[in-house]
Coordinates of C-alpha atoms in Angstrom, one line a residue:
Chain X
M1 CA 26.7 -15.1 23.2
N2 CA 24.6 -13.7 20.5
I3 CA 21.5 -16.0 20.6
R4 CA 19.7 -14.1 17.9
L5 CA 22.5 -14.3 15.4
A6 CA 22.9 -18.1 16.1
V7 CA 19.2 -18.7 15.6
G8 CA 19.2 -16.6 12.5
I9 CA 22.2 -18.3 10.9
F10 CA 21.0 -21.7 11.8
L11 CA 17.5 -21.3 10.4
T12 CA 18.7 -19.5 7.3
A13 CA 21.3 -22.2 6.6
L14 CA 18.6 -24.8 7.1
I15 CA 16.3 -23.1 4.6
V16 CA 19.1 -22.7 2.0
A17 CA 20.0 -26.4 2.5
V18 CA 16.3 -27.3 1.9
A19 CA 16.4 -25.2 -1.2
I20 CA 19.5 -26.9 -2.5
F21 CA 18.7 -30.5 -1.6
G22 CA 14.9 -30.3 -1.6
P23 CA 14.2 -32.5 -4.5
W24 CA 16.5 -35.3 -3.1
L25 CA 14.8 -35.1 0.3
A26 CA 11.3 -35.2 -1.1
P27 CA 9.4 -38.4 -0.2
Y28 CA 7.6 -38.4 -3.6
E29 CA 8.1 -37.2 -7.1
V30 CA 6.6 -33.8 -7.8
S31 CA 4.2 -35.3 -10.3
D32 CA 3.0 -38.1 -8.0
D33 CA -0.7 -37.7 -7.1
K34 CA -2.9 -39.9 -4.9
K35 CA -6.5 -39.1 -5.5
I36 CA -8.1 -42.1 -3.7
E37 CA -6.4 -44.9 -1.7
W38 CA -7.3 -47.6 0.7
V39 CA -5.8 -47.3 4.1
E40 CA -5.8 -49.8 6.9
T41 CA -7.2 -48.3 10.1
E42 CA -8.5 -49.7 13.4
D43 CA -11.9 -50.0 11.9
G44 CA -10.7 -52.0 8.9
M45 CA -9.9 -50.7 5.4
Q46 CA -11.0 -47.2 4.7
M47 CA -11.0 -45.1 1.7
V48 CA -9.0 -41.8 1.9
F49 CA -9.8 -39.1 -0.6
A50 CA -7.7 -36.2 -1.7
P51 CA -7.3 -33.8 0.0
A52 CA -6.0 -36.2 2.7
P53 CA -5.1 -34.8 6.1
P54 CA -1.5 -35.1 7.5
S55 CA -0.6 -38.8 8.1
R56 CA 2.4 -41.0 8.3
A57 CA 2.5 -41.3 4.5
N58 CA 1.9 -37.6 3.8
W59 CA 3.4 -35.6 6.7
F60 CA 1.9 -32.3 5.6
G61 CA -1.2 -33.9 4.0
T62 CA -2.1 -33.7 0.3
N63 CA -3.8 -30.9 -1.6
R64 CA -7.1 -31.1 -3.5
W65 CA -5.6 -33.1 -6.4
G66 CA -3.7 -35.5 -4.2
Y67 CA -0.2 -33.9 -4.5
D68 CA 1.9 -34.3 -1.4
I69 CA 2.4 -30.8 0.2
L70 CA 5.8 -31.6 1.7
T71 CA 7.1 -32.6 -1.7
L72 CA 5.7 -29.5 -3.3
L73 CA 7.3 -27.3 -0.6
L74 CA 10.7 -29.1 -1.0
Y75 CA 10.6 -28.7 -4.8
G76 CA 9.5 -25.1 -4.7
A77 CA 11.9 -23.9 -2.1
R78 CA 14.7 -23.3 -4.6
Y79 CA 12.7 -20.8 -6.6
T80 CA 11.7 -18.8 -3.6
V81 CA 15.1 -18.9 -1.8
F82 CA 17.4 -18.2 -4.7
S83 CA 15.2 -15.5 -6.2
V84 CA 15.0 -13.7 -2.9
I85 CA 18.8 -13.9 -2.5
T86 CA 19.5 -12.8 -6.0
V87 CA 17.2 -9.8 -5.9
A88 CA 18.6 -8.7 -2.5
L89 CA 22.2 -9.0 -3.8
V90 CA 21.5 -7.2 -7.0
R91 CA 19.7 -4.4 -5.2
V92 CA 22.4 -4.0 -2.6
V93 CA 25.3 -4.2 -5.1
L94 CA 23.9 -1.9 -7.8
G95 CA 22.0 0.3 -5.4
G96 CA 25.1 0.5 -3.1
L97 CA 27.3 1.5 -6.0
A98 CA 24.9 4.1 -7.2
G99 CA 24.4 5.5 -3.7
L100 CA 28.2 5.6 -3.1
L101 CA 28.9 7.6 -6.3
L102 CA 25.8 9.8 -5.8
G103 CA 26.8 10.5 -2.3
L104 CA 30.4 11.3 -3.3
Y105 CA 29.6 13.5 -6.3
T106 CA 26.5 15.4 -5.1
E107 CA 25.9 17.6 -2.1
L108 CA 23.4 16.2 0.3
K109 CA 20.1 18.1 0.4
S110 CA 16.7 17.3 1.6
P111 CA 15.0 14.6 -0.5
S112 CA 13.3 16.4 -3.3
F113 CA 10.7 15.1 -5.7
N114 CA 12.0 11.7 -6.7
F115 CA 9.7 8.7 -7.2
S116 CA 7.0 10.1 -4.9
C117 CA 4.2 9.7 -7.4
L118 CA 5.1 6.0 -7.9
G119 CA 5.3 5.7 -4.1
V120 CA 1.6 6.1 -3.9
L121 CA 1.0 2.7 -5.4
P122 CA 2.5 -0.3 -3.5
L123 CA 5.4 -2.0 -5.3
F124 CA 3.5 -5.3 -5.8
V125 CA 0.8 -3.5 -7.7
I126 CA 3.3 -2.0 -10.1
V127 CA 5.0 -5.4 -10.6
Y128 CA 1.6 -6.9 -11.1
F129 CA 1.0 -4.5 -14.0
F130 CA 4.3 -5.5 -15.5
V131 CA 3.9 -9.2 -15.3
F132 CA 0.2 -9.4 -16.1
G133 CA 0.8 -9.8 -19.8
I134 CA 3.5 -12.5 -19.5
N135 CA 2.9 -14.5 -16.4
I136 CA -0.5 -16.2 -17.1
N137 CA -0.4 -19.4 -19.2
S138 CA 2.9 -18.2 -20.6
T139 CA 4.7 -20.1 -23.3
L140 CA 8.0 -19.0 -21.7
S141 CA 9.8 -21.4 -19.5
P142 CA 9.5 -21.1 -15.7
W143 CA 13.2 -20.1 -15.4
T144 CA 12.8 -17.3 -18.0
L145 CA 9.8 -16.0 -16.1
V146 CA 11.7 -16.2 -12.8
L147 CA 14.5 -14.3 -14.4
L148 CA 12.1 -11.6 -15.7
Q149 CA 10.5 -11.2 -12.3
V150 CA 13.8 -11.1 -10.5
S151 CA 15.0 -8.4 -12.8
L152 CA 11.8 -6.3 -12.2
L153 CA 12.0 -6.7 -8.5
S154 CA 15.7 -5.8 -8.5
I155 CA 15.3 -2.7 -10.7
F156 CA 12.4 -1.3 -8.6
G157 CA 14.4 -1.8 -5.4
I158 CA 17.6 -0.1 -6.5
P159 CA 16.5 3.5 -5.9
G160 CA 15.6 2.8 -2.3
V161 CA 18.9 1.2 -1.5
A162 CA 20.8 4.0 -3.3
A163 CA 19.0 6.7 -1.3
V164 CA 20.1 5.0 2.0
I165 CA 23.7 4.6 0.9
Q166 CA 23.8 8.1 -0.6
Q167 CA 22.8 9.6 2.8
K168 CA 25.3 7.4 4.7
T169 CA 28.1 8.3 2.2
G170 CA 27.2 12.0 2.7
E171 CA 27.7 11.6 6.4
I172 CA 31.0 9.7 6.2
K173 CA 32.3 12.2 3.6
K174 CA 32.3 15.0 6.2
Q175 CA 34.7 13.1 8.6
E176 CA 38.2 14.1 9.1
F177 CA 39.9 11.0 7.7
V178 CA 38.2 11.6 4.4
L179 CA 39.5 15.2 4.4
A180 CA 42.9 14.0 5.3
A181 CA 42.9 11.5 2.4
R182 CA 41.7 14.2 0.1
T183 CA 44.4 16.5 1.2
I184 CA 47.2 14.0 0.4
G185 CA 45.7 13.8 -3.1
A186 CA 43.4 10.7 -3.1
G187 CA 41.1 10.6 -6.2
K188 CA 37.4 10.1 -6.1
W189 CA 37.6 6.4 -6.8
R190 CA 40.2 5.8 -4.2
L191 CA 38.1 7.8 -1.7
A192 CA 35.0 5.8 -2.6
F193 CA 36.5 2.3 -2.5
K194 CA 39.4 2.5 0.0
H195 CA 38.1 5.0 2.5
I196 CA 34.3 5.1 2.5
L197 CA 33.3 1.7 1.4
P198 CA 34.9 -0.1 4.4
F199 CA 32.6 2.0 6.6
L200 CA 29.6 1.0 4.7
K201 CA 30.2 -2.7 4.9
E202 CA 28.0 -3.3 8.0
T203 CA 25.2 -1.1 6.6
L204 CA 25.3 -3.1 3.3
V205 CA 25.2 -6.5 5.0
I206 CA 22.2 -5.5 7.2
L207 CA 20.5 -3.9 4.2
A208 CA 20.8 -7.1 2.2
V209 CA 18.9 -9.0 4.9
H210 CA 16.3 -6.2 5.1
E211 CA 15.9 -6.3 1.4
S212 CA 15.4 -10.1 1.5
I213 CA 12.6 -9.6 3.9
A214 CA 11.0 -7.0 1.7
V215 CA 11.3 -9.2 -1.4
L216 CA 9.8 -12.1 0.3
N217 CA 6.8 -9.9 1.3
I218 CA 6.3 -8.7 -2.2
Q219 CA 6.4 -12.2 -3.6
G220 CA 3.9 -13.2 -1.0
Q221 CA 1.6 -10.3 -1.9
L222 CA 1.9 -11.1 -5.6
G223 CA 1.1 -14.7 -4.7
I224 CA -2.1 -13.6 -3.0
F225 CA -3.1 -11.9 -6.3
N226 CA -2.3 -15.1 -8.3
M227 CA 0.9 -13.7 -9.9
F228 CA 3.2 -16.6 -9.0
L229 CA 7.0 -16.6 -9.4
G230 CA 7.8 -18.6 -12.5
G231 CA 4.3 -18.5 -14.0
T232 CA 0.7 -19.0 -13.3
V233 CA -1.5 -21.7 -14.8
F234 CA -5.0 -20.3 -15.2
T235 CA -7.9 -22.7 -15.8
P236 CA -11.2 -21.1 -16.6
N237 CA -13.5 -24.0 -15.7
P238 CA -13.4 -24.3 -12.7
M239 CA -11.6 -21.0 -12.3
L240 CA -8.3 -21.9 -10.7
F241 CA -4.8 -20.6 -10.5
H242 CA -1.7 -22.7 -10.0
S243 CA 1.9 -22.0 -9.5
R244 CA 4.0 -23.7 -12.1
T245 CA 7.1 -23.8 -9.9
H246 CA 5.4 -24.5 -6.5
E247 CA 7.4 -21.6 -5.0
W248 CA 6.2 -20.9 -1.4
A249 CA 4.4 -17.7 -2.0
G250 CA 2.5 -19.5 -4.8
L251 CA 1.5 -22.4 -2.5
V252 CA 0.2 -19.9 0.0
G253 CA -1.6 -17.8 -2.6
Q254 CA -3.3 -20.7 -4.3
A255 CA -4.4 -22.1 -0.9
K256 CA -5.6 -18.8 0.5
N257 CA -9.3 -19.9 0.6
Y258 CA -8.6 -23.0 2.8
V259 CA -9.2 -21.1 6.0
S260 CA -12.1 -23.1 7.4
A261 CA -11.9 -26.5 5.8
N262 CA -8.9 -28.7 4.9
Q263 CA -6.7 -26.2 6.7
W264 CA -3.4 -28.1 6.3
I265 CA -3.4 -27.1 2.6
L266 CA -2.9 -23.5 3.7
A267 CA -1.2 -24.0 7.1
F268 CA 2.0 -25.8 6.1
P269 CA 3.0 -23.5 3.2
L270 CA 2.2 -20.5 5.4
L271 CA 4.3 -22.0 8.2
A272 CA 7.2 -22.5 5.8
F273 CA 6.9 -19.0 4.5
M274 CA 6.8 -17.6 8.1
I275 CA 9.8 -19.6 9.1
A276 CA 11.7 -18.1 6.2
L277 CA 10.6 -14.6 7.4
V278 CA 11.5 -15.2 11.1
S279 CA 14.9 -16.6 10.2
L280 CA 15.7 -13.5 8.2
Y281 CA 14.4 -11.3 11.0
Y282 CA 16.6 -13.0 13.6
L283 CA 19.6 -12.8 11.2
S284 CA 19.1 -9.0 10.8
R285 CA 18.6 -8.5 14.6
G286 CA 21.6 -10.7 15.3
L287 CA 23.8 -8.8 12.9
E288 CA 22.7 -5.5 14.4
D289 CA 23.6 -6.7 17.8
Y290 CA 26.9 -8.2 16.6
Y291 CA 28.1 -5.0 14.9
R292 CA 26.9 -2.9 17.9
D293 CA 29.0 -5.0 20.3
K294 CA 31.9 -5.0 18.0
Y295 CA 32.1 -1.2 17.5
Q296 CA 31.0 -0.2 20.9
P297 CA 33.6 2.0 22.7
Y298 CA 35.7 -0.1 24.9
R299 CA 35.0 0.3 28.6
H300 CA 38.1 0.8 30.6
A301 CA 36.6 0.2 34.0
Chain R
M1 CA 5.9 27.4 -9.1
A2 CA 7.0 25.5 -12.2
K3 CA 7.7 22.5 -10.0
K4 CA 4.2 22.6 -8.5
L5 CA 2.7 22.6 -12.0
L6 CA 5.0 19.7 -13.0
I7 CA 3.8 17.3 -10.3
P8 CA 0.2 16.9 -11.6
I9 CA 1.6 16.5 -15.2
I10 CA 4.0 13.7 -14.0
I11 CA 1.2 12.0 -12.1
V12 CA -1.1 12.0 -15.1
L13 CA 1.7 10.7 -17.3
T14 CA 2.6 8.0 -14.8
V15 CA -1.0 6.8 -14.7
F16 CA -1.3 6.6 -18.4
V17 CA 2.1 4.8 -18.8
L18 CA 1.4 2.4 -15.9
A19 CA -2.1 1.5 -17.2
G20 CA -0.6 0.9 -20.6
I21 CA 2.0 -1.6 -19.4
P22 CA -0.2 -4.7 -19.2
Q23 CA -1.0 -4.2 -22.9
L24 CA 2.5 -3.2 -23.8
I25 CA 4.3 -6.3 -22.6
S26 CA 3.1 -9.7 -23.8
V27 CA 4.4 -13.0 -24.9
D28 CA 4.6 -14.2 -28.5
G29 CA 5.9 -17.7 -29.1
N30 CA 9.2 -17.9 -27.2
G31 CA 9.9 -14.2 -26.6
V32 CA 8.6 -11.1 -24.9
V33 CA 7.1 -8.5 -27.3
F34 CA 6.4 -4.9 -26.8
N35 CA 3.2 -3.6 -28.4
W36 CA 3.9 0.1 -28.3
R37 CA 1.1 0.8 -30.8
V38 CA -1.7 -0.8 -28.7
S39 CA -0.9 0.9 -25.5
L40 CA -0.5 4.3 -27.2
D41 CA -3.8 3.8 -29.0
S42 CA -5.5 3.0 -25.7
A43 CA -4.3 6.3 -24.2
V44 CA -5.4 8.3 -27.3
N45 CA -8.8 6.6 -27.3
Y46 CA -9.2 7.4 -23.6
L47 CA -8.6 11.0 -24.2
K48 CA -10.8 11.0 -27.3
G49 CA -13.7 9.4 -25.4
L50 CA -13.6 11.8 -22.5
P51 CA -16.0 14.4 -23.9
S52 CA -18.6 11.9 -24.8
G53 CA -18.2 9.9 -21.6
Q54 CA -17.2 6.8 -23.6
S55 CA -14.0 6.5 -21.4
F56 CA -16.0 5.9 -18.3
L57 CA -17.8 2.8 -19.7
F58 CA -16.6 -0.6 -18.7
I59 CA -17.8 -4.2 -18.7
A60 CA -18.7 -5.8 -15.3
R61 CA -20.0 -9.4 -15.5
K62 CA -20.7 -9.1 -19.2
M63 CA -22.8 -6.0 -18.6
P64 CA -21.9 -2.5 -19.7
R65 CA -21.6 -0.1 -16.7
N66 CA -20.7 3.5 -16.1
F67 CA -17.7 4.2 -13.9
L68 CA -19.3 7.6 -12.9
D69 CA -22.3 5.8 -11.4
L70 CA -20.3 3.2 -9.5
F71 CA -17.2 4.9 -8.2
P72 CA -18.7 7.0 -5.5
G73 CA -19.9 3.9 -3.7
Y74 CA -16.6 2.1 -4.0
T75 CA -14.5 5.1 -3.1
L76 CA -16.6 5.9 -0.1
T77 CA -16.4 2.3 1.2
S78 CA -12.6 2.3 0.9
F79 CA -12.4 5.8 2.4
I80 CA -14.5 4.9 5.5
Y81 CA -12.3 1.9 6.2
L82 CA -9.2 4.0 5.7
V83 CA -10.3 6.8 8.0
I84 CA -11.4 4.6 10.8
A85 CA -8.3 2.5 10.6
A86 CA -6.1 5.7 10.4
F87 CA -7.8 7.2 13.5
L88 CA -7.4 3.9 15.5
G89 CA -3.9 3.3 14.3
L90 CA -2.6 6.8 14.9
N91 CA -3.9 7.1 18.4
L92 CA -2.9 3.6 19.4
G93 CA 0.5 4.0 17.8
I94 CA 1.3 7.4 19.4
I95 CA 0.0 6.4 22.9
L96 CA 1.7 3.0 22.9
G97 CA 4.9 4.4 21.3
M98 CA 5.3 7.0 24.0
F99 CA 4.6 4.4 26.7
C100 CA 7.0 1.9 25.1
S101 CA 10.0 4.2 25.3
R102 CA 9.8 3.7 29.1
L103 CA 10.0 0.0 28.7
R104 CA 13.5 -1.2 28.1
S105 CA 12.5 -4.8 27.9
A106 CA 14.3 -6.5 25.0
V107 CA 11.6 -9.1 24.7
F108 CA 9.0 -6.4 24.1
K109 CA 11.1 -4.7 21.4
D110 CA 11.7 -8.1 19.8
A111 CA 8.0 -8.8 19.7
I112 CA 7.2 -5.4 18.2
G113 CA 10.0 -5.8 15.6
L114 CA 8.8 -9.3 14.7
F115 CA 5.2 -8.1 14.3
G116 CA 6.5 -5.3 12.1
I117 CA 8.0 -7.7 9.5
I118 CA 5.0 -10.0 9.3
P119 CA 3.3 -9.1 6.0
D120 CA -0.3 -7.9 6.0
F121 CA -1.6 -10.9 4.1
I122 CA -0.2 -13.3 6.7
I123 CA -1.9 -11.2 9.5
V124 CA -5.2 -11.5 7.6
L125 CA -4.9 -15.2 7.0
L126 CA -3.9 -15.8 10.7
L127 CA -6.9 -13.7 11.9
Q128 CA -9.3 -15.6 9.7
R129 CA -7.8 -18.8 10.9
G130 CA -8.1 -17.7 14.5
V131 CA -11.8 -16.8 14.2
V132 CA -12.5 -20.2 12.6
Y133 CA -10.6 -21.9 15.3
I134 CA -12.5 -20.1 18.1
Q135 CA -15.8 -20.9 16.4
K136 CA -14.9 -24.6 16.1
A137 CA -13.8 -24.8 19.7
T138 CA -16.5 -22.8 21.4
G139 CA -19.3 -22.4 18.8
I140 CA -19.1 -18.6 19.1
K141 CA -18.6 -16.6 15.9
V142 CA -16.4 -13.7 17.0
A143 CA -16.2 -11.9 13.7
K144 CA -17.0 -12.4 10.0
V145 CA -14.2 -14.2 8.2
V146 CA -15.2 -13.0 4.7
A147 CA -18.0 -10.9 3.3
M148 CA -20.4 -13.0 1.3
S149 CA -22.5 -10.1 0.1
L150 CA -22.6 -6.3 -0.1
T151 CA -25.1 -6.0 2.7
E152 CA -23.1 -8.0 5.2
P153 CA -19.6 -6.7 5.0
A154 CA -16.7 -7.9 7.2
I155 CA -15.9 -5.1 9.6
L156 CA -13.9 -6.2 12.7
L157 CA -11.0 -8.1 11.2
P158 CA -10.3 -5.7 8.3
L159 CA -10.2 -2.8 10.7
I160 CA -7.9 -4.7 13.1
T161 CA -5.5 -5.5 10.2
M162 CA -5.7 -2.0 8.8
S163 CA -5.1 -0.2 12.0
L164 CA -2.4 -2.6 13.2
I165 CA -0.1 -1.7 10.3
P166 CA 0.2 2.0 11.0
A167 CA 0.1 1.4 14.7
L168 CA 3.1 -0.9 14.6
Y169 CA 5.1 1.5 12.5
L170 CA 4.2 4.5 14.7
I171 CA 5.1 2.5 17.9
R172 CA 8.6 2.1 16.6
T173 CA 9.2 5.6 15.4
V174 CA 7.4 7.4 18.3
S175 CA 9.3 5.4 20.9
N176 CA 12.6 6.4 19.2
H177 CA 11.7 10.0 19.0
T178 CA 10.4 10.0 22.6
D179 CA 13.8 8.6 23.7
F180 CA 15.4 11.5 21.9
V181 CA 13.1 14.2 23.2
L182 CA 13.4 12.9 26.8
S183 CA 17.2 13.4 26.7
R184 CA 16.8 17.1 25.9
E185 CA 17.6 19.9 28.4
Y186 CA 14.1 21.4 28.4
I187 CA 12.8 18.2 29.9
Q188 CA 15.4 18.4 32.6
G189 CA 14.3 22.0 33.1
A190 CA 10.7 21.0 33.5
R191 CA 11.7 18.3 35.9
A192 CA 13.7 20.8 37.9
R193 CA 10.7 23.1 38.2
G194 CA 8.9 20.2 39.8
L195 CA 6.3 19.5 37.2
A196 CA 4.5 16.2 37.4
P197 CA 5.7 13.5 35.0
L198 CA 2.3 13.2 33.3
Y199 CA 2.2 17.0 32.7
I200 CA 5.7 16.8 31.2
Y201 CA 4.6 14.0 28.9
L202 CA 1.5 15.7 27.8
H203 CA 2.8 19.3 27.3
H204 CA 6.5 18.9 26.7
V205 CA 7.3 15.5 25.2
F206 CA 4.1 15.0 23.2
P207 CA 4.1 18.3 21.2
N208 CA 7.8 17.8 20.4
V209 CA 7.3 14.3 19.2
L210 CA 4.4 15.2 16.9
P211 CA 6.4 17.2 14.2
F212 CA 8.6 14.1 13.6
I213 CA 5.6 11.9 12.9
K214 CA 3.7 14.6 10.9
A215 CA 6.6 14.4 8.4
D216 CA 6.1 10.7 8.2
M217 CA 2.3 10.8 7.4
H218 CA 2.7 10.4 3.6
K219 CA 4.7 7.3 4.3
V220 CA 2.0 5.9 6.6
A221 CA -0.7 6.8 4.1
G222 CA 1.3 4.8 1.5
M223 CA 1.5 1.8 3.8
M224 CA -2.2 1.9 4.6
L225 CA -3.1 2.1 0.9
A226 CA -0.9 -0.9 0.2
N227 CA -2.6 -2.7 3.0
L228 CA -6.0 -1.7 1.6
F229 CA -5.4 -3.7 -1.6
I230 CA -4.7 -6.9 0.4
V231 CA -7.5 -6.4 2.9
E232 CA -10.2 -5.6 0.3
Y233 CA -9.2 -8.5 -1.8
L234 CA -9.0 -11.1 1.0
F235 CA -12.1 -9.9 2.9
N236 CA -14.1 -9.3 -0.2
I237 CA -14.8 -5.7 0.7
Y238 CA -16.5 -3.9 -2.2
G239 CA -14.0 -1.0 -2.3
I240 CA -12.1 0.7 -5.1
T241 CA -8.9 -1.5 -5.0
R242 CA -11.0 -4.7 -5.2
A243 CA -12.7 -3.2 -8.2
L244 CA -9.4 -2.7 -9.9
F245 CA -8.6 -6.4 -9.7
Y246 CA -12.1 -7.6 -10.4
Y247 CA -13.0 -5.5 -13.3
G248 CA -9.7 -4.1 -14.5
F249 CA -8.0 -7.5 -14.9
Q250 CA -10.9 -9.9 -15.7
F251 CA -10.3 -13.6 -15.7
V252 CA -13.4 -14.8 -17.6
R253 CA -15.1 -18.0 -16.5
Y254 CA -15.4 -20.8 -19.1
S255 CA -12.9 -19.3 -21.5
Y256 CA -9.2 -18.6 -21.6
V257 CA -9.8 -14.9 -22.3
V258 CA -8.2 -12.5 -19.9
N259 CA -9.7 -9.1 -20.3
Y260 CA -7.8 -6.0 -19.5
Q261 CA -9.9 -2.8 -19.4
Y262 CA -7.6 0.1 -19.9
N263 CA -10.1 2.9 -19.4
F264 CA -11.3 1.4 -16.2
V265 CA -7.8 1.0 -14.8
V266 CA -6.9 4.6 -15.7
N267 CA -10.0 5.9 -13.9
V268 CA -9.4 3.7 -10.8
L269 CA -5.7 4.8 -10.6
F270 CA -6.8 8.4 -10.5
V271 CA -9.3 7.7 -7.7
I272 CA -6.6 5.8 -5.8
I273 CA -4.2 8.7 -6.0
F274 CA -7.0 11.0 -4.9
L275 CA -7.6 8.7 -1.9
Y276 CA -3.9 8.8 -1.0
A277 CA -3.8 12.6 -1.1
A278 CA -7.0 12.8 0.9
L279 CA -5.8 10.3 3.5
S280 CA -2.4 11.9 4.0
L281 CA -3.9 15.4 4.3
L282 CA -6.5 14.2 6.8
M283 CA -3.8 12.6 9.0
R284 CA -1.6 15.6 8.8
G285 CA -4.6 17.7 9.8
Y286 CA -5.3 15.5 12.7
I287 CA -1.7 15.7 14.0
L288 CA -1.9 19.5 13.5
L289 CA -5.0 19.5 15.6
L290 CA -3.3 17.6 18.4
E291 CA -0.3 20.0 18.2
R292 CA -2.7 22.9 18.8
K293 CA -4.4 21.2 21.6
F294 CA -1.4 20.2 23.6
C295 CA 1.1 22.9 22.8
R296 CA 1.6 25.4 25.6

């Protein structure tokens, strides 16, 4: 029984479900805010100010402006989850294709000077430079901005995936069955898609999960620097940054200063973000275990 | 030879292109526009202003400042944090990594792997949260959560975060390489000659693991630099990467103006690339020194 895979699939499915059905599950509308309200306690009626701590009415508490944090998380989940899945898939499909063809057509040599001078700067800084001009108080719609960021993150991830697949293809290419196929006259495309691709399937699946983790990290780092997925609202007085879409990295980023007071504003988005990471980690470990068991040489005694 | 000359040219070009991108891409009405002219002019103006020193001037808190006066301090701060963290992280990672290869416990490997995927900013936020929690529970302030001024910088938590990142990476790679080296015949030979396990580890395994990680040092330097951005920003450390985001991309209070200082960003990017080169050379040098010391 592969516990890791079970946990990974269960948690990932849960998060995807939250992303799909989030707005229907949410206890409030995303625009509802409660700045002050009277609550009945043991000591009689008491006034509760925003930010209100977690209570029966607001499970995860409310933020500084009285918005229910659970509702924001449920509404924002779709942006985070689907952007991560899209970027990972695009990276793996296009990078995999490029790597497969590169591996087939070129001889493998030691990695030469490729993107090494871009490698000095972390990816999130490079993406920051790209989105700086379009992300803040943008007139574009949130979905357009999501699309732009998703394309940027995808494009920058393709070379990394391609390099891994190129190397793997180079190794498989040397095996006898490929030589045999070549001898009976298989063309390059047939070799690539009928003979080599089936052997890359596991690598590609695991790579997709790894890429999802990497994308989630980068979104989180961009969130810390106030570049939120789907647009940042910047107000100069007081100087504040808000996520337009309430995606999870944005909720963490805009709450990053709530370390010592009103901690629930940071704690719950951070918890959601970490659950997403942990579920992907267990999914990748579980898949690794699953494939290892599946392809392990059979023990006869 | 031609290739060696090409690399600096590509680096310089990359810096100019990258620094031009925030000006290049902007939004006009309902579409994205590309202002090729503006970003090209910025690059030309930077080069023109070099002889007179104009390119080193920038605005910090509405005051004109000179980059040449300020950057040694910023760079030194970042460099000191990097060097200490690299020293701690390298030693911790190598020692624990070699030790870990003896442990076959799945739980331990799971824990290391899980730690490895937690992004740096979450580690920072959790550490800050932990210190506040301890202070509230016991009244003891274990470490500074964030620097309030230049004279009282946060030291402990930034260094923990910054050394944890390379350490975790090295633990994984070193334990893999140790596994590989331990299965080689010369280790069996050493065992057969009756050498003590500790001696074998120090003089046979260790020197043979080092070349693998020496090749990885530029990767580790890249990871540490990425980490530096997050750590300086969240702990308010007055280093070079914090300066990039505070003065390069200025969000002005009381107005909707967002200032982008091209010249400043170009200068900082050059310093960051220099820092990267210095750090990776230093780490390679350190590994080389270890090799000399333990190779028999």
